[in-house]
């Protein structure tokens, strides 16, 4: 088998994908199989949660073999990691590692670090110190800035491009302004993507003199930002946008956790803040307040987004954009008027993903608004897809779209396999997908 051409070997390895089980089995076939499978096998470090012996073996391997540790590019250390072996089983290996700095070893010996079960920051610090070439890191954190600093270390990941942080504390919010300096310091010059999967990311600034807007730290390298279950007011959002002037993608999911009552859902204020502070390079925007406690009480939307001159992709619901239709008149400026979409969307738009949820317009009104949006290609020359999330697609007029150069299709995402790939808050499996007919 070793006589097979290199092209065949490489094709086999590529076909195994990132399955650790398959790559490990292939690496045991022969020496050449091991040499070819080793880079992808160790590129992504699997969560060491399958048992204490596997965790112990992983720590030993990384401490004793710097070549393997240097291959690791992606690491995931989140809830469920099982480190339940005794310190005595780990300490000799850690102390003997040439990779770890002396101050780290001293702190470990003198009780400054605790490698007991469930002590995530100390374990994160150990792995961060062992894996200097990490480009993607996913960790679970407490909302305590000191513990976070301990978990990430200081300037130990010079190649980090993506940081995903899971905050699962249910007793209080993780104040992003106190944590951001520590979060971004670990990859201050290279970090491009930050994803905050949290119970609460707090961005409230109102009434807190300890967090003045003029103290904003600018993160020039950050291009893609996602905050899930976040709580913020207009001032907090303004500071966020000001601190990330080169954002290309912004995805915000409002939260509904223990302190959400203190955060009113101000969609008009959010729209005004976006119009004033959105980075010039912003191309992707997602606004999802469906999980906020006050979502069902809002009446006004964010309003016009036409000032976002480079926006290509937009995800939000009809009421978040135009306001609720209950009690609304049918005149210009109303969410029921046929130009409700045309007057609010930027001409640069290429893809629109519109959810139909709270106080939806009648299907005939929605169809008329979308027809008005797509019928004149000069208004939106780059628009090629409009996707509507509806509870019942049967009332939507599917006829005549080819007259405007578009196709209309009803899609059940649960059947076509894309359900899990879509954004978190998607409650409606039925989609009406409209696409421009390409010449």
Tab-separated table of C-alpha atoms in Angstrom:
chain	number	residue	atom	x	y	z
A	1	UNK	CA	0.000	0.000	0.000
A	2	UNK	CA	2.898	2.327	0.687
A	3	UNK	CA	3.768	2.144	-3.022
A	4	UNK	CA	0.597	3.999	-3.982
A	5	UNK	CA	1.193	7.414	-5.603
A	6	UNK	CA	1.187	10.392	-3.248
A	7	UNK	CA	-1.891	11.764	-5.013
A	8	UNK	CA	-3.909	8.708	-3.910
A	9	UNK	CA	-2.697	9.012	-0.325
A	10	UNK	CA	-3.571	12.693	-0.154
A	11	UNK	CA	-7.006	12.050	-1.650
A	12	UNK	CA	-7.687	9.386	0.979
A	13	UNK	CA	-6.664	11.711	3.818
A	14	UNK	CA	-8.785	14.530	2.403
A	15	UNK	CA	-11.774	12.191	2.260
A	16	UNK	CA	-11.502	11.486	5.986
A	17	UNK	CA	-12.354	15.116	6.810
A	18	UNK	CA	-11.750	16.131	10.424
A	19	UNK	CA	-12.935	12.871	11.996
A	20	UNK	CA	-10.439	12.093	14.760
A	21	UNK	CA	-11.521	8.467	14.874
A	22	UNK	CA	-11.003	7.922	11.132
A	23	UNK	CA	-7.712	9.831	11.021
A	24	UNK	CA	-6.353	7.948	14.040
A	25	UNK	CA	-7.278	4.611	12.447
A	26	UNK	CA	-5.636	5.631	9.173
A	27	UNK	CA	-2.485	6.760	11.008
A	28	UNK	CA	-2.084	3.225	12.369
A	29	UNK	CA	-2.033	1.631	8.898
A	30	UNK	CA	1.632	2.319	8.225
A	31	UNK	CA	4.342	4.890	8.678
A	32	UNK	CA	3.353	6.856	5.608
A	33	UNK	CA	-0.259	6.895	6.769
A	34	UNK	CA	0.865	8.328	10.089
A	35	UNK	CA	3.025	11.011	8.471
A	36	UNK	CA	0.153	12.166	6.250
A	37	UNK	CA	-2.590	11.955	8.885
A	38	UNK	CA	-0.640	13.618	11.694
A	39	UNK	CA	-1.133	17.284	10.660
A	40	UNK	CA	-4.960	17.116	10.281
A	41	UNK	CA	-5.225	14.701	13.221
A	42	UNK	CA	-3.620	17.113	15.660
A	43	UNK	CA	-4.739	20.343	14.020
A	44	UNK	CA	-7.983	20.323	16.006
A	45	UNK	CA	-7.727	19.334	19.642
A	46	UNK	CA	-10.835	17.380	20.681
A	47	UNK	CA	-12.543	18.314	23.957
A	48	UNK	CA	-10.840	16.109	26.604
A	49	UNK	CA	-14.131	15.150	28.209
A	50	UNK	CA	-14.362	11.445	27.518
A	51	UNK	CA	-12.802	10.438	30.822
A	52	UNK	CA	-9.961	11.144	33.188
A	53	UNK	CA	-7.488	8.737	31.576
A	54	UNK	CA	-7.945	10.304	28.147
A	55	UNK	CA	-7.527	13.745	29.706
A	56	UNK	CA	-4.376	12.608	31.494
A	57	UNK	CA	-2.978	11.107	28.292
A	58	UNK	CA	-3.697	14.330	26.416
A	59	UNK	CA	-1.878	16.463	28.964
A	60	UNK	CA	1.074	14.065	28.996
A	61	UNK	CA	1.284	14.038	25.186
A	62	UNK	CA	1.254	17.826	24.906
A	63	UNK	CA	3.804	18.254	27.689
A	64	UNK	CA	6.225	15.659	26.354
A	65	UNK	CA	5.900	16.223	22.603
A	66	UNK	CA	6.288	19.842	21.538
A	67	UNK	CA	6.103	18.862	17.867
A	68	UNK	CA	2.546	17.620	18.308
A	69	UNK	CA	1.630	20.604	20.499
A	70	UNK	CA	2.875	22.948	17.780
A	71	UNK	CA	0.545	21.313	15.233
A	72	UNK	CA	-2.590	22.194	17.183
A	73	UNK	CA	-4.468	25.091	15.592
A	74	UNK	CA	-7.968	24.680	17.108
A	75	UNK	CA	-8.827	23.953	20.732
A	76	UNK	CA	-12.167	23.632	22.529
A	77	UNK	CA	-12.394	23.759	26.317
A	78	UNK	CA	-15.997	24.329	27.308
A	79	UNK	CA	-18.631	22.994	29.683
A	80	UNK	CA	-18.525	19.230	30.031
A	81	UNK	CA	-14.754	18.889	30.094
A	82	UNK	CA	-13.937	16.198	32.621
A	83	UNK	CA	-10.698	16.722	34.532
A	84	UNK	CA	-11.265	14.448	37.493
A	85	UNK	CA	-7.828	12.954	38.036
A	86	UNK	CA	-5.596	13.828	40.949
A	87	UNK	CA	-3.036	16.610	40.761
A	88	UNK	CA	-0.357	14.077	41.693
A	89	UNK	CA	-0.870	12.348	38.340
A	90	UNK	CA	-0.304	15.546	36.390
A	91	UNK	CA	2.209	17.592	38.355
A	92	UNK	CA	5.329	15.548	37.500
A	93	UNK	CA	4.590	15.735	33.786
A	94	UNK	CA	3.815	19.456	33.892
A	95	UNK	CA	6.915	20.230	35.952
A	96	UNK	CA	9.105	18.374	33.481
A	97	UNK	CA	7.738	20.248	30.443
A	98	UNK	CA	10.250	22.520	28.783
A	99	UNK	CA	7.396	24.406	27.125
A	100	UNK	CA	5.901	25.853	30.297
A	101	UNK	CA	7.487	28.993	31.796
A	102	UNK	CA	9.075	28.764	35.234
A	103	UNK	CA	6.592	31.184	36.810
A	104	UNK	CA	3.735	28.938	35.709
A	105	UNK	CA	5.396	25.876	37.236
A	106	UNK	CA	6.116	27.771	40.455
A	107	UNK	CA	2.514	28.903	40.754
A	108	UNK	CA	1.354	25.338	40.170
A	109	UNK	CA	3.658	23.926	42.836
A	110	UNK	CA	2.865	26.666	45.357
A	111	UNK	CA	-0.894	26.367	45.024
A	112	UNK	CA	-1.425	29.293	42.681
A	113	UNK	CA	-3.099	26.928	40.250
A	114	UNK	CA	-5.637	24.220	41.022
A	115	UNK	CA	-5.933	21.380	38.529
A	116	UNK	CA	-8.939	19.889	40.265
A	117	UNK	CA	-12.233	18.906	38.703
A	118	UNK	CA	-14.248	21.799	37.299
A	119	UNK	CA	-11.594	24.480	37.865
A	120	UNK	CA	-11.762	25.719	34.301
A	121	UNK	CA	-9.548	28.849	34.409
A	122	UNK	CA	-6.499	26.961	35.654
A	123	UNK	CA	-6.925	24.199	33.106
A	124	UNK	CA	-7.398	26.749	30.334
A	125	UNK	CA	-4.205	28.485	31.402
A	126	UNK	CA	-2.324	25.202	31.194
A	127	UNK	CA	-3.542	24.414	27.687
A	128	UNK	CA	-3.009	27.956	26.421
A	129	UNK	CA	0.575	27.783	27.678
A	130	UNK	CA	1.120	24.415	25.966
A	131	UNK	CA	-0.368	25.405	22.591
A	132	UNK	CA	1.369	28.555	21.299
A	133	UNK	CA	0.159	28.162	17.699
A	134	UNK	CA	-3.584	28.143	18.407
A	135	UNK	CA	-5.535	30.029	15.758
A	136	UNK	CA	-9.033	29.189	17.051
A	137	UNK	CA	-9.940	28.865	20.725
A	138	UNK	CA	-13.281	28.086	22.388
A	139	UNK	CA	-13.445	28.313	26.176
A	140	UNK	CA	-15.950	28.596	28.991
A	141	UNK	CA	-15.346	31.449	31.403
A	142	UNK	CA	-16.631	32.857	34.674
A	143	UNK	CA	-17.678	36.485	34.587
A	144	UNK	CA	-14.815	37.430	36.870
A	145	UNK	CA	-12.135	39.371	34.983
A	146	UNK	CA	-9.316	38.111	37.217
A	147	UNK	CA	-10.241	34.485	36.565
A	148	UNK	CA	-10.513	35.213	32.859
A	149	UNK	CA	-7.047	36.754	32.806
A	150	UNK	CA	-5.740	33.676	34.557
A	151	UNK	CA	-7.439	31.411	32.039
A	152	UNK	CA	-6.106	33.141	28.971
A	153	UNK	CA	-2.640	34.022	30.163
A	154	UNK	CA	-0.952	37.112	28.737
A	155	UNK	CA	0.133	37.375	25.095
A	156	UNK	CA	0.598	33.623	24.754
A	157	UNK	CA	-1.343	33.201	21.511
A	158	UNK	CA	0.306	35.364	18.861
A	159	UNK	CA	-1.558	33.624	16.009
A	160	UNK	CA	-5.081	33.622	17.431
A	161	UNK	CA	-7.672	34.578	14.798
A	162	UNK	CA	-10.945	33.351	16.332
A	163	UNK	CA	-12.046	33.371	19.976
A	164	UNK	CA	-15.352	31.793	21.061
A	165	UNK	CA	-16.315	32.381	24.678
A	166	UNK	CA	-19.111	30.592	26.528
A	167	UNK	CA	-20.342	32.281	29.685
A	168	UNK	CA	-22.832	30.135	31.579
A	169	UNK	CA	-23.159	31.838	34.946
A	170	UNK	CA	-26.828	32.307	35.799
A	171	UNK	CA	-26.357	34.600	38.794
A	172	UNK	CA	-25.196	37.717	37.002
A	173	UNK	CA	-24.162	39.307	33.756
A	174	UNK	CA	-20.724	39.213	32.210
A	175	UNK	CA	-19.994	42.901	31.765
A	176	UNK	CA	-18.271	42.950	28.414
A	177	UNK	CA	-16.520	46.263	29.054
A	178	UNK	CA	-14.639	44.826	32.003
A	179	UNK	CA	-13.819	41.579	30.199
A	180	UNK	CA	-12.999	42.831	26.702
A	181	UNK	CA	-9.443	44.006	27.520
A	182	UNK	CA	-8.626	40.512	28.769
A	183	UNK	CA	-10.492	38.786	25.948
A	184	UNK	CA	-8.693	40.688	23.237
A	185	UNK	CA	-5.286	40.878	24.878
A	186	UNK	CA	-4.732	37.194	24.209
A	187	UNK	CA	-4.829	37.877	20.466
A	188	UNK	CA	-4.568	41.638	20.415
A	189	UNK	CA	-2.774	41.943	17.066
A	190	UNK	CA	-4.346	39.054	15.155
A	191	UNK	CA	-7.900	38.471	16.434
A	192	UNK	CA	-10.435	38.718	13.595
A	193	UNK	CA	-13.477	36.878	14.963
A	194	UNK	CA	-15.103	37.013	18.391
A	195	UNK	CA	-18.176	34.955	19.295
A	196	UNK	CA	-19.760	35.455	22.706
A	197	UNK	CA	-22.191	32.665	23.592
A	198	UNK	CA	-23.466	33.881	26.914
A	199	UNK	CA	-26.276	33.878	29.374
A	200	UNK	CA	-25.756	37.619	29.601
A	201	UNK	CA	-23.328	39.893	27.831
A	202	UNK	CA	-23.987	43.247	29.398
A	203	UNK	CA	-23.319	46.360	27.325
A	204	UNK	CA	-25.268	48.821	29.436
A	205	UNK	CA	-23.603	52.170	30.020
A	206	UNK	CA	-26.466	54.385	31.143
A	207	UNK	CA	-25.996	55.880	34.572
A	208	UNK	CA	-22.617	54.272	35.232
A	209	UNK	CA	-19.874	56.935	35.546
A	210	UNK	CA	-17.242	54.196	35.951
A	211	UNK	CA	-17.599	53.344	32.263
A	212	UNK	CA	-17.431	56.607	30.295
A	213	UNK	CA	-17.742	56.283	26.495
A	214	UNK	CA	-14.443	58.097	25.943
A	215	UNK	CA	-12.526	55.221	27.532
A	216	UNK	CA	-13.221	52.939	24.582
A	217	UNK	CA	-10.374	50.644	23.549
A	218	UNK	CA	-10.202	50.251	19.775
A	219	UNK	CA	-9.833	46.765	18.298
A	220	UNK	CA	-8.575	47.419	14.784
A	221	UNK	CA	-8.208	43.785	13.725
A	222	UNK	CA	-11.715	42.598	14.670
A	223	UNK	CA	-13.831	41.882	11.580
A	224	UNK	CA	-16.553	39.447	12.669
A	225	UNK	CA	-18.502	39.859	15.909
A	226	UNK	CA	-21.349	37.704	17.243
A	227	UNK	CA	-22.977	38.239	20.649
A	228	UNK	CA	-25.695	35.817	21.712
A	229	UNK	CA	-28.167	36.501	24.527
A	230	UNK	CA	-26.804	39.998	25.037
A	231	UNK	CA	-28.240	42.926	26.949
A	232	UNK	CA	-27.411	46.451	25.895
A	233	UNK	CA	-28.715	49.970	25.608
A	234	UNK	CA	-28.055	52.497	22.856
A	235	UNK	CA	-24.959	53.892	24.584
A	236	UNK	CA	-23.505	50.412	24.995
A	237	UNK	CA	-24.112	49.597	21.344
A	238	UNK	CA	-22.547	52.890	20.276
A	239	UNK	CA	-19.454	52.109	22.288
A	240	UNK	CA	-19.287	48.617	20.837
A	241	UNK	CA	-19.438	49.922	17.270
A	242	UNK	CA	-16.918	52.662	18.015
A	243	UNK	CA	-14.481	50.168	19.510
A	244	UNK	CA	-14.598	47.934	16.414
A	245	UNK	CA	-14.241	50.336	13.453
A	246	UNK	CA	-13.402	47.659	10.862
A	247	UNK	CA	-16.285	45.254	11.466
A	248	UNK	CA	-17.529	43.454	8.380
A	249	UNK	CA	-20.105	41.266	10.153
A	250	UNK	CA	-22.218	42.097	13.241
A	251	UNK	CA	-24.689	39.556	14.642
A	252	UNK	CA	-26.575	40.587	17.784
A	253	UNK	CA	-29.040	38.399	19.683
A	254	UNK	CA	-30.767	40.119	22.600
A	255	UNK	CA	-31.149	38.026	25.739
A	256	UNK	CA	-33.801	37.229	28.304
A	257	UNK	CA	-32.019	36.379	31.537
A	258	UNK	CA	-32.063	37.409	35.168
A	259	UNK	CA	-31.359	41.123	34.706
A	260	UNK	CA	-33.197	41.748	31.436
A	261	UNK	CA	-35.917	43.800	33.146
A	262	UNK	CA	-33.427	46.655	33.499
A	263	UNK	CA	-32.815	46.725	29.742
A	264	UNK	CA	-35.726	48.125	27.774
A	265	UNK	CA	-35.860	46.959	24.171
A	266	UNK	CA	-35.401	50.247	22.321
A	267	UNK	CA	-35.468	49.368	18.631
A	268	UNK	CA	-35.741	52.973	17.363
A	269	UNK	CA	-32.737	53.878	19.532
A	270	UNK	CA	-30.894	50.847	18.203
A	271	UNK	CA	-31.617	51.933	14.630
A	272	UNK	CA	-30.425	55.472	15.303
A	273	UNK	CA	-27.229	54.149	16.878
A	274	UNK	CA	-26.545	51.886	13.898
A	275	UNK	CA	-27.105	54.759	11.477
A	276	UNK	CA	-24.676	56.975	13.384
A	277	UNK	CA	-21.956	54.525	14.435
A	278	UNK	CA	-22.003	51.521	12.091
A	279	UNK	CA	-18.534	50.896	10.608
A	280	UNK	CA	-18.188	51.937	6.990
A	281	UNK	CA	-17.117	48.420	5.969
A	282	UNK	CA	-20.142	46.624	7.508
A	283	UNK	CA	-21.476	44.025	5.057
A	284	UNK	CA	-23.488	41.586	7.213
A	285	UNK	CA	-26.013	42.555	9.908
A	286	UNK	CA	-28.244	40.349	12.056
A	287	UNK	CA	-30.622	41.784	14.678
A	288	UNK	CA	-32.595	39.297	16.722
A	289	UNK	CA	-34.549	40.472	19.791
A	290	UNK	CA	-36.967	37.530	19.825
A	291	UNK	CA	-35.570	36.192	23.126
A	292	UNK	CA	-35.860	39.524	24.939
A	293	UNK	CA	-38.538	39.697	27.636
A	294	UNK	CA	-40.056	42.837	26.109
A	295	UNK	CA	-40.068	41.730	22.486
A	296	UNK	CA	-43.839	41.267	22.303
A	297	UNK	CA	-44.470	44.797	23.577
A	298	UNK	CA	-42.503	46.792	20.993
A	299	UNK	CA	-44.404	48.842	18.437
A	300	UNK	CA	-41.662	50.591	16.448
A	301	UNK	CA	-38.812	49.104	14.431
A	302	UNK	CA	-35.211	50.141	13.854
A	303	UNK	CA	-36.207	52.174	10.810
A	304	UNK	CA	-34.136	52.960	7.755
A	305	UNK	CA	-30.863	51.164	7.122
A	306	UNK	CA	-30.217	52.933	3.814
A	307	UNK	CA	-27.152	54.668	5.232
A	308	UNK	CA	-25.293	51.333	5.363
A	309	UNK	CA	-23.764	51.771	1.935
A	310	UNK	CA	-21.884	48.452	1.807
A	311	UNK	CA	-24.422	46.172	3.479
A	312	UNK	CA	-24.819	42.970	1.463
A	313	UNK	CA	-26.635	40.579	3.800
A	314	UNK	CA	-29.398	41.408	6.300
A	315	UNK	CA	-31.152	39.112	8.812
A	316	UNK	CA	-34.044	40.415	10.908
A	317	UNK	CA	-37.818	40.196	11.269
A	318	UNK	CA	-40.383	42.391	9.545
A	319	UNK	CA	-41.523	44.049	12.780
A	320	UNK	CA	-37.937	44.753	13.879
A	321	UNK	CA	-37.370	46.584	10.598
A	322	UNK	CA	-40.689	48.357	9.972
A	323	UNK	CA	-42.619	48.132	13.258
A	324	UNK	CA	-45.745	46.182	14.157
A	325	UNK	CA	-48.831	46.364	11.962
A	326	UNK	CA	-51.515	46.221	14.686
A	327	UNK	CA	-53.395	49.508	14.581
A	328	UNK	CA	-51.143	50.925	11.868
A	329	UNK	CA	-52.590	53.021	9.073
A	330	UNK	CA	-52.076	52.082	5.437
A	331	UNK	CA	-50.425	55.311	4.341
A	332	UNK	CA	-46.805	56.169	3.470
A	333	UNK	CA	-44.426	55.333	6.282
A	334	UNK	CA	-46.661	52.561	7.585
A	335	UNK	CA	-45.417	48.961	7.949
A	336	UNK	CA	-48.478	48.062	5.831
A	337	UNK	CA	-47.585	50.311	2.911
A	338	UNK	CA	-46.217	48.663	-0.214
A	339	UNK	CA	-42.958	50.643	0.029
A	340	UNK	CA	-42.282	49.537	3.625
A	341	UNK	CA	-39.264	47.502	2.515
A	342	UNK	CA	-38.054	49.673	-0.358
A	343	UNK	CA	-37.764	52.832	1.732
A	344	UNK	CA	-35.860	51.133	4.582
A	345	UNK	CA	-33.308	48.897	2.831
A	346	UNK	CA	-29.928	49.951	1.389
A	347	UNK	CA	-29.424	49.801	-2.365
A	348	UNK	CA	-26.286	47.675	-1.904
A	349	UNK	CA	-28.271	44.736	-0.487
A	350	UNK	CA	-27.695	41.311	-2.065
A	351	UNK	CA	-29.473	38.950	0.354
A	352	UNK	CA	-32.463	39.624	2.634
A	353	UNK	CA	-33.589	37.074	5.243
A	354	UNK	CA	-36.843	38.338	6.705
A	355	UNK	CA	-38.645	36.563	9.535
A	356	UNK	CA	-42.408	37.056	9.862
A	357	UNK	CA	-43.246	36.823	13.555
A	358	UNK	CA	-44.807	39.240	16.037
A	359	UNK	CA	-47.800	41.111	14.519
A	360	UNK	CA	-47.106	39.975	10.941
A	361	UNK	CA	-48.601	41.782	7.933
A	362	UNK	CA	-51.265	39.897	5.929
A	363	UNK	CA	-49.772	37.577	3.340
A	364	UNK	CA	-51.155	39.635	0.458
A	365	UNK	CA	-49.554	42.778	1.918
A	366	UNK	CA	-46.241	41.011	2.401
A	367	UNK	CA	-46.315	39.710	-1.165
A	368	UNK	CA	-47.044	43.219	-2.468
A	369	UNK	CA	-44.123	44.670	-0.484
A	370	UNK	CA	-41.712	42.047	-1.808
A	371	UNK	CA	-42.955	42.524	-5.380
A	372	UNK	CA	-42.366	46.244	-5.035
A	373	UNK	CA	-38.863	45.444	-3.774
A	374	UNK	CA	-37.822	43.179	-6.663
A	375	UNK	CA	-39.738	44.555	-9.644
A	376	UNK	CA	-37.284	47.364	-10.415
A	377	UNK	CA	-33.722	46.013	-10.724
A	378	UNK	CA	-32.321	49.544	-10.871
A	379	UNK	CA	-33.320	50.219	-7.244
A	380	UNK	CA	-31.564	47.121	-5.897
A	381	UNK	CA	-29.239	46.036	-8.708
A	382	UNK	CA	-27.357	43.442	-6.659
A	383	UNK	CA	-30.312	41.839	-4.862
A	384	UNK	CA	-30.537	38.177	-5.845
A	385	UNK	CA	-32.194	36.422	-2.890
A	386	UNK	CA	-35.111	37.244	-0.581
A	387	UNK	CA	-36.027	34.567	1.943
A	388	UNK	CA	-39.136	34.819	4.125
A	389	UNK	CA	-39.724	32.788	7.269
A	390	UNK	CA	-43.472	32.278	7.546
A	391	UNK	CA	-45.688	30.128	9.727
A	392	UNK	CA	-48.010	29.214	6.867
A	393	UNK	CA	-46.797	29.689	3.284
A	394	UNK	CA	-50.143	28.743	1.736
A	395	UNK	CA	-51.491	32.308	1.873
A	396	UNK	CA	-48.525	33.790	-0.002
A	397	UNK	CA	-49.151	34.392	-3.695
A	398	UNK	CA	-46.542	32.314	-5.524
A	399	UNK	CA	-47.741	33.269	-9.013
A	400	UNK	CA	-46.230	35.695	-11.480
A	401	UNK	CA	-42.763	36.084	-10.025
A	402	UNK	CA	-41.120	35.055	-13.292
A	403	UNK	CA	-42.622	38.214	-14.825
A	404	UNK	CA	-40.132	40.134	-12.708
A	405	UNK	CA	-37.267	37.718	-13.449
A	406	UNK	CA	-37.529	35.820	-10.139
A	407	UNK	CA	-38.351	32.297	-9.036
A	408	UNK	CA	-40.425	31.480	-5.940
A	409	UNK	CA	-40.050	28.232	-3.982
A	410	UNK	CA	-41.441	26.924	-0.690
A	411	UNK	CA	-38.777	25.166	1.381
A	412	UNK	CA	-39.050	23.111	4.550
A	413	UNK	CA	-35.656	23.496	6.187
A	414	UNK	CA	-36.177	20.422	8.333
A	415	UNK	CA	-36.441	18.355	5.168
A	416	UNK	CA	-33.681	19.919	3.092
A	417	UNK	CA	-31.039	19.455	5.794
A	418	UNK	CA	-30.273	23.124	6.494
A	419	UNK	CA	-32.153	23.489	9.756
A	420	UNK	CA	-29.145	23.357	12.093
A	421	UNK	CA	-27.095	25.583	9.825
A	422	UNK	CA	-29.480	28.518	10.151
A	423	UNK	CA	-29.461	31.211	12.761
A	424	UNK	CA	-30.303	30.358	16.348
A	425	UNK	CA	-33.681	32.020	16.673
A	426	UNK	CA	-35.286	30.522	13.574
A	427	UNK	CA	-38.598	29.179	14.841
A	428	UNK	CA	-40.334	28.875	11.476
A	429	UNK	CA	-39.265	25.900	9.390
A	430	UNK	CA	-41.286	27.027	6.368
A	431	UNK	CA	-39.378	29.326	4.071
A	432	UNK	CA	-40.390	31.121	0.911
A	433	UNK	CA	-37.244	31.560	-1.131
A	434	UNK	CA	-37.204	34.058	-3.977
A	435	UNK	CA	-34.171	34.152	-6.255
A	436	UNK	CA	-33.340	36.276	-9.255
A	437	UNK	CA	-33.151	34.341	-12.515
A	438	UNK	CA	-29.574	34.564	-13.727
A	439	UNK	CA	-28.891	35.171	-17.402
